[in-house]
XYZ file of N, CA, C and O in Angstrom:
532
model
N 51.997 13.272 -29.037
C 52.718 13.597 -30.217
C 54.060 13.737 -29.824
O 54.412 14.222 -28.680
N 54.966 12.965 -30.298
C 56.479 12.970 -30.111
C 56.991 14.252 -30.718
O 57.109 14.372 -31.887
N 57.363 15.401 -29.908
C 57.758 16.670 -30.311
C 59.202 16.555 -30.799
O 59.457 17.354 -31.608
N 60.082 15.583 -30.437
C 61.224 15.435 -31.072
C 61.409 15.280 -32.444
O 62.410 15.633 -33.161
N 60.445 14.613 -33.224
C 60.266 14.621 -34.516
C 59.899 15.678 -35.085
O 60.003 15.763 -36.486
N 59.556 16.715 -34.562
C 58.921 17.967 -35.306
C 60.152 18.680 -35.797
O 59.942 19.675 -36.707
N 61.363 18.662 -35.148
C 62.381 19.674 -35.705
C 63.466 18.984 -35.976
O 64.150 18.279 -34.860
N 64.106 18.982 -36.945
C 65.333 18.244 -37.162
C 66.426 19.012 -36.786
O 67.534 18.563 -36.221
N 66.337 20.446 -36.931
C 67.561 21.386 -36.518
C 67.161 21.935 -35.243
O 66.051 22.620 -35.158
N 67.936 21.849 -34.210
C 67.499 22.276 -32.745
C 67.908 23.701 -32.559
O 67.623 24.296 -31.650
N 68.538 24.365 -33.625
C 68.500 25.917 -33.562
C 67.414 26.647 -33.608
O 66.355 26.492 -34.420
N 67.210 27.716 -32.662
C 66.065 28.455 -32.718
C 65.834 29.113 -33.925
O 66.951 29.628 -34.526
N 64.729 29.245 -34.395
C 64.388 30.261 -35.536
C 64.620 31.660 -35.178
O 64.616 31.946 -33.979
N 64.913 32.532 -36.103
C 65.088 33.908 -35.919
C 64.027 34.570 -36.642
O 63.903 34.604 -37.978
N 63.344 35.409 -36.038
C 62.170 36.394 -36.523
C 62.028 37.547 -36.252
O 62.295 37.938 -35.010
N 61.644 38.415 -37.315
C 61.440 39.837 -36.713
C 60.207 39.759 -35.740
O 59.318 38.866 -35.905
N 59.898 40.816 -34.910
C 58.829 40.806 -34.047
C 57.520 40.800 -35.070
O 56.425 40.214 -34.709
N 57.534 41.447 -36.095
C 56.299 41.622 -36.951
C 55.942 40.290 -37.497
O 54.874 39.754 -37.635
N 56.857 39.389 -37.858
C 56.604 38.310 -38.547
C 56.319 37.258 -37.457
O 55.511 36.303 -37.591
N 56.823 37.204 -36.324
C 56.358 36.528 -35.086
C 54.958 36.625 -34.841
O 54.292 35.609 -34.778
N 54.631 38.005 -34.777
C 53.162 38.192 -34.475
C 52.253 37.687 -35.449
O 51.035 37.169 -35.411
N 52.686 37.902 -36.946
C 51.746 37.184 -38.025
C 51.720 35.730 -37.924
O 50.650 35.021 -38.270
N 52.790 34.990 -37.488
C 52.622 33.461 -37.379
C 51.830 33.035 -36.230
O 51.036 32.311 -36.347
N 51.994 33.868 -35.062
C 51.050 33.844 -33.946
C 49.522 33.741 -34.543
O 48.585 32.931 -34.029
N 49.319 34.816 -35.241
C 47.711 34.948 -35.750
C 47.389 34.031 -36.857
O 46.280 33.386 -36.731
N 48.412 33.442 -37.397
C 48.203 32.404 -38.494
C 47.754 31.086 -37.607
O 46.950 30.403 -38.075
N 48.319 30.745 -36.553
C 47.849 29.682 -35.693
C 46.494 29.884 -35.308
O 45.691 29.007 -35.282
N 46.306 31.044 -34.891
C 44.923 31.527 -34.166
C 43.773 31.180 -35.206
O 42.741 30.603 -34.921
N 44.041 31.430 -36.442
C 43.191 31.370 -37.504
C 42.916 29.803 -37.893
O 42.077 29.672 -38.875
N 43.611 28.817 -37.334
C 43.509 27.475 -37.702
C 43.688 27.076 -39.010
O 42.915 26.486 -39.631
N 44.732 27.592 -39.779
C 44.879 27.435 -41.121
C 45.888 26.152 -41.407
O 46.219 26.030 -42.414
N 46.475 25.605 -40.274
C 47.471 24.562 -40.353
C 47.000 23.218 -40.086
O 46.028 22.932 -39.383
N 47.601 22.093 -40.539
C 47.450 20.721 -40.100
C 47.803 20.734 -38.543
O 48.432 21.544 -38.129
N 47.462 19.758 -37.839
C 47.796 19.415 -36.594
C 49.205 19.350 -36.394
O 49.909 19.889 -35.555
N 49.998 18.534 -37.258
C 51.261 18.416 -37.345
C 52.012 19.657 -37.336
O 52.983 20.128 -36.671
N 51.703 20.662 -38.392
C 52.344 21.671 -38.453
C 52.105 22.784 -37.526
O 52.804 23.629 -37.120
N 50.896 22.856 -36.983
C 50.451 23.740 -36.009
C 51.301 23.509 -34.510
O 51.721 24.170 -33.907
N 51.336 22.183 -34.220
C 52.241 21.837 -32.955
C 53.725 22.217 -33.382
O 54.259 22.679 -32.375
N 54.131 22.012 -34.394
C 55.683 22.233 -34.862
C 55.809 23.771 -34.898
O 56.826 24.160 -34.319
N 54.896 24.533 -35.326
C 54.971 26.044 -35.182
C 55.045 26.551 -33.867
O 55.776 27.446 -33.637
N 54.058 26.062 -33.346
C 53.974 26.457 -31.775
C 55.251 26.256 -30.894
O 55.815 27.044 -30.287
N 55.950 24.964 -31.207
C 57.240 24.875 -30.621
C 58.119 25.599 -31.058
O 59.214 26.136 -30.200
N 58.326 25.966 -32.380
C 59.442 26.741 -32.812
C 59.027 28.322 -32.213
O 60.230 28.818 -32.016
N 58.032 28.747 -32.299
C 57.786 30.013 -31.744
C 57.951 30.162 -30.188
O 58.602 31.336 -29.797
N 57.880 29.142 -29.629
C 58.137 29.141 -28.187
C 59.648 29.344 -27.886
O 60.004 29.982 -26.939
N 60.463 28.853 -28.767
C 61.973 28.989 -28.587
C 62.634 29.973 -29.561
O 63.669 30.195 -29.561
N 61.721 30.685 -30.308
C 62.303 31.528 -31.309
C 63.083 32.707 -30.734
O 62.652 33.296 -29.786
N 64.080 33.370 -31.556
C 64.561 34.409 -30.995
C 64.001 35.591 -31.920
O 64.134 35.625 -33.100
N 63.450 36.637 -31.113
C 62.873 37.685 -31.810
C 63.842 38.863 -31.853
O 64.508 39.149 -31.087
N 63.830 39.512 -33.214
C 64.836 40.688 -33.267
C 64.191 41.790 -34.103
O 63.121 41.383 -34.670
N 64.706 43.057 -34.141
C 64.164 44.052 -34.930
C 64.553 43.610 -36.425
O 65.401 43.079 -36.797
N 63.566 43.968 -37.355
C 63.669 43.508 -38.799
C 65.190 44.094 -39.307
O 65.722 43.299 -39.864
N 65.586 45.291 -38.796
C 67.040 45.604 -39.391
C 68.235 44.750 -38.808
O 69.197 44.813 -39.180
N 67.921 44.172 -37.673
C 68.853 43.183 -36.970
C 68.923 41.753 -37.712
O 69.568 40.899 -37.127
N 67.988 41.437 -38.559
C 67.768 40.190 -38.941
C 69.245 39.825 -39.915
O 69.343 40.666 -40.715
N 69.886 38.728 -39.586
C 70.979 38.291 -40.176
C 70.439 37.962 -42.038
O 69.345 37.673 -42.140
N 71.409 38.347 -42.771
C 71.000 38.161 -44.246
C 70.837 36.892 -44.726
O 70.056 36.678 -45.598
N 71.092 35.774 -43.960
C 70.911 34.492 -44.493
C 69.487 33.799 -43.663
O 69.382 32.623 -43.799
N 68.707 34.695 -43.014
C 67.458 34.266 -42.386
C 66.296 34.233 -43.369
O 66.260 35.265 -44.106
N 65.637 33.313 -43.540
C 64.476 33.296 -44.438
C 63.369 34.217 -43.847
O 62.965 34.012 -42.538
N 63.111 35.184 -44.643
C 61.914 36.196 -44.174
C 61.289 36.819 -45.285
O 61.484 36.292 -46.471
N 60.458 37.837 -45.263
C 59.952 38.501 -46.305
C 60.728 39.064 -47.256
O 61.954 39.453 -46.681
N 60.717 39.269 -48.510
C 61.455 39.713 -49.366
C 62.838 39.013 -49.614
O 63.842 39.864 -49.785
N 62.727 37.579 -49.390
C 64.001 36.887 -49.703
C 63.688 35.937 -50.747
O 62.638 35.629 -50.845
N 64.683 35.580 -51.422
C 64.730 34.430 -52.444
C 65.543 33.213 -51.887
O 66.579 33.434 -51.258
N 64.843 32.067 -51.785
C 65.279 31.053 -51.140
C 65.443 29.693 -52.010
O 64.523 29.368 -52.714
N 66.570 29.132 -52.111
C 66.709 27.952 -52.810
C 66.728 26.888 -51.684
O 67.505 26.813 -50.765
N 65.890 25.853 -51.908
C 65.640 24.832 -50.935
C 65.780 23.526 -51.582
O 65.264 23.248 -52.795
N 66.362 22.496 -50.905
C 66.369 21.090 -51.437
C 65.476 20.036 -50.819
O 65.534 20.207 -49.533
N 64.528 19.428 -51.492
C 63.708 18.467 -50.785
C 64.686 17.190 -50.755
O 65.242 16.559 -51.725
N 64.719 16.850 -49.420
C 65.785 15.691 -49.290
C 65.702 14.547 -49.745
O 66.559 13.794 -50.227
N 64.337 13.930 -49.820
C 63.994 12.592 -50.295
C 64.341 12.585 -51.682
O 65.025 11.474 -52.192
N 63.979 13.484 -52.452
C 64.162 13.520 -53.965
C 65.431 14.064 -54.406
O 65.828 13.729 -55.588
N 65.861 14.988 -53.537
C 67.051 15.797 -54.264
C 66.571 17.094 -54.979
O 67.462 17.666 -55.432
N 65.370 17.072 -55.398
C 64.735 18.157 -56.320
C 65.217 19.492 -55.536
O 64.857 19.769 -54.223
N 65.401 20.659 -56.281
C 65.618 21.864 -55.726
C 64.625 22.894 -56.453
O 64.173 22.648 -57.432
N 64.058 23.860 -55.415
C 63.149 24.795 -55.870
C 63.581 26.068 -55.252
O 64.409 26.292 -54.134
N 63.330 27.051 -55.988
C 63.473 28.572 -55.632
C 62.225 29.185 -55.392
O 61.457 29.236 -56.303
N 62.234 29.850 -54.310
C 60.960 30.617 -53.914
C 61.399 32.262 -53.733
O 62.314 32.302 -53.132
N 60.626 32.965 -54.135
C 60.606 34.567 -53.960
C 59.546 34.864 -53.011
O 58.462 34.872 -53.233
N 59.939 34.912 -51.739
C 58.865 35.055 -50.629
C 58.574 36.611 -50.472
O 59.492 37.356 -50.113
N 57.427 37.001 -50.271
C 56.699 38.360 -50.250
C 55.812 38.353 -49.303
O 55.207 37.368 -48.844
N 55.269 39.411 -48.788
C 54.242 39.803 -47.933
C 53.085 39.202 -48.412
O 52.746 39.078 -49.794
N 51.948 38.515 -47.670
C 50.856 38.104 -48.091
C 50.124 38.783 -49.281
O 49.617 38.167 -50.178
N 49.954 39.932 -49.047
C 49.223 40.815 -50.114
C 49.834 41.113 -51.304
O 49.475 41.637 -52.318
N 51.282 40.861 -51.511
C 52.073 41.004 -52.645
C 52.497 40.041 -53.503
O 52.917 40.247 -54.423
N 51.947 38.696 -53.093
C 52.346 37.586 -53.941
C 51.556 37.521 -55.259
O 50.376 37.785 -55.278
N 52.263 37.523 -56.436
C 51.657 37.302 -57.785
C 52.385 36.233 -58.617
O 53.502 36.344 -58.620
N 51.411 35.466 -59.253
C 52.072 34.501 -60.057
C 52.903 35.053 -61.209
O 53.942 34.519 -61.735
N 52.368 36.210 -61.838
C 53.094 36.768 -62.805
C 54.437 37.262 -62.455
O 55.371 37.134 -63.310
N 54.770 37.400 -61.361
C 56.141 37.971 -60.809
C 56.834 36.684 -60.210
O 57.886 36.962 -59.642
N 56.113 35.473 -60.144
C 56.670 34.311 -59.681
C 57.132 34.540 -58.196
O 58.020 33.898 -57.803
N 56.180 35.371 -57.468
C 56.357 35.460 -56.120
C 55.404 34.674 -55.301
O 54.457 34.280 -55.685
N 55.867 34.377 -54.029
C 55.297 33.488 -53.136
C 54.850 34.040 -51.808
O 55.863 34.550 -51.268
N 53.521 34.020 -51.268
C 53.238 34.634 -49.902
C 54.251 33.736 -48.782
O 54.325 32.663 -48.827
N 54.653 34.652 -47.716
C 55.239 33.893 -46.807
C 54.339 33.154 -45.857
O 54.915 32.220 -45.146
N 53.002 33.140 -46.077
C 52.082 32.489 -45.253
C 51.622 31.136 -46.182
O 50.748 30.423 -45.767
N 52.318 31.017 -47.402
C 51.915 29.676 -48.080
C 52.582 28.706 -47.222
O 53.543 28.912 -46.452
N 52.180 27.357 -47.592
C 52.780 26.119 -46.840
C 54.197 26.188 -46.682
O 54.828 26.022 -45.680
N 55.000 26.231 -47.822
C 56.344 26.200 -47.808
C 57.079 27.401 -47.102
O 58.098 27.491 -46.466
N 56.286 28.641 -47.336
C 56.763 29.947 -46.793
C 56.809 29.898 -45.123
O 57.820 30.099 -44.447
N 55.805 29.439 -44.704
C 55.429 29.133 -43.199
C 56.581 28.400 -42.688
O 57.171 28.352 -41.806
N 57.077 26.932 -43.527
C 57.664 26.139 -42.969
C 59.157 26.596 -42.830
O 59.922 26.387 -42.072
N 59.625 27.566 -43.919
C 61.035 28.125 -43.813
C 61.250 29.422 -43.006
O 62.465 29.601 -42.757
N 60.189 29.964 -42.779
C 60.387 31.262 -42.050
C 61.209 31.016 -40.626
O 61.059 30.316 -39.991
N 62.383 31.927 -40.543
C 63.162 31.973 -39.506
C 64.371 31.036 -39.494
O 65.343 31.131 -38.702
N 64.310 30.217 -40.538
C 65.494 29.252 -40.644
C 66.690 29.981 -41.497
O 66.488 30.866 -42.143
N 67.855 29.487 -41.224
C 69.089 30.098 -41.904
C 69.521 29.008 -42.915
O 69.235 27.897 -43.029
N 70.492 29.441 -43.699
C 70.969 28.657 -44.811
C 71.659 27.660 -44.060
O 72.458 27.655 -43.152
N 71.607 26.409 -44.710
C 72.162 25.219 -44.225
C 71.146 24.405 -43.080
O 71.404 23.345 -43.007
N 70.130 25.113 -42.774
C 69.286 24.359 -41.704
C 68.264 23.314 -42.536
O 68.198 23.477 -43.684
N 68.120 22.291 -41.824
C 66.990 21.108 -42.343
C 65.775 21.406 -41.380
O 65.878 21.701 -40.390
N 64.753 21.044 -42.112
C 63.500 21.114 -41.493
C 62.434 20.241 -42.107
O 62.659 19.632 -43.100
N 61.457 19.903 -41.304
C 60.143 18.993 -41.786
C 59.118 19.724 -41.780
O 58.842 20.742 -40.945
N 58.200 19.563 -42.736
C 56.883 20.259 -42.792
C 55.837 19.389 -43.426
O 56.345 18.544 -44.353
N 54.612 19.334 -43.021
C 53.469 18.521 -43.604
C 53.060 19.149 -44.765
O 52.487 20.268 -44.654
N 53.233 18.626 -46.016
C 52.637 19.093 -47.182
C 51.388 18.456 -47.677
O 51.097 17.256 -47.137
N 50.448 18.658 -48.775
C 49.234 17.962 -48.838
C 49.573 16.403 -49.364
O 48.854 15.705 -49.045
N 50.979 16.271 -49.767
C 51.361 14.838 -50.166
C 52.153 14.267 -49.035
O 52.842 13.078 -49.236
N 52.154 14.678 -47.810
C 52.870 14.059 -46.539
C 54.057 15.116 -45.977
O 54.194 16.188 -46.778
N 54.625 14.462 -45.120
C 55.594 15.277 -44.429
C 56.704 15.115 -45.092
O 57.365 14.013 -45.557
N 57.395 16.194 -45.547
C 58.572 16.268 -46.271
C 59.810 16.977 -45.385
O 59.509 17.765 -44.639
N 61.001 16.564 -45.892
C 62.187 17.237 -45.198
C 62.897 18.073 -46.296
O 63.007 17.795 -47.501
N 63.182 19.070 -45.809
C 63.979 20.084 -46.594
C 65.355 20.647 -46.130
O 65.513 20.550 -44.860
N 66.289 21.078 -46.884
C 67.456 21.728 -46.496
C 67.511 23.007 -47.256
O 67.316 23.064 -48.516
N 67.582 24.265 -46.447
C 67.801 25.600 -47.041
C 69.257 25.688 -47.731
O 70.275 25.626 -46.921
N 69.323 25.925 -48.977
C 70.560 25.853 -49.721
C 71.098 27.165 -49.987
O 72.290 27.481 -49.721
N 70.325 28.298 -49.902
C 70.572 29.569 -50.103
C 69.698 30.482 -49.903
O 68.589 30.250 -50.233
N 69.974 31.770 -49.184
C 69.054 32.771 -49.125
C 69.698 34.105 -49.369
O 70.788 34.475 -48.894
N 68.877 34.991 -50.304
C 69.435 36.170 -50.908
C 68.219 37.079 -50.780
O 67.279 36.749 -50.660
N 68.795 38.258 -50.653
C 67.690 39.453 -50.735
C 67.074 39.537 -52.036
O 67.805 39.370 -53.289
N 65.638 39.804 -52.089
C 64.959 40.101 -53.601
C 65.502 41.495 -53.983
O 65.850 42.327 -53.132
N 65.722 41.588 -55.332
C 66.157 42.823 -55.911
C 65.025 43.847 -55.957
O 63.924 43.399 -56.212
């Protein structure tokens, strides 16, 4: 596999140590497509780990609202990312372990990324990251 195609943005992702461990466990559980598993392993190899309180405010992590643009269509989506056990449809919240959640974790505002979705590999740009109220 050509790993250069896995990552559009060469900036290392930034993760809290807890999220880093959660993603490593997610890989071990074999919940990802081969493309996404290889991409995530590569990202984790170069990821910068910090304490949760040291995470910059524009990094996608748990308890953040993220506005993202799908580059091919230009469509924008907003996701409220929460811990896996706290995601609720009625609150319009999404688990950080959902496909788009895992794809965006650790990226900062302005970053571009690729992730394999059920309908193929998509390219996204993070437009805005804010704390959930």
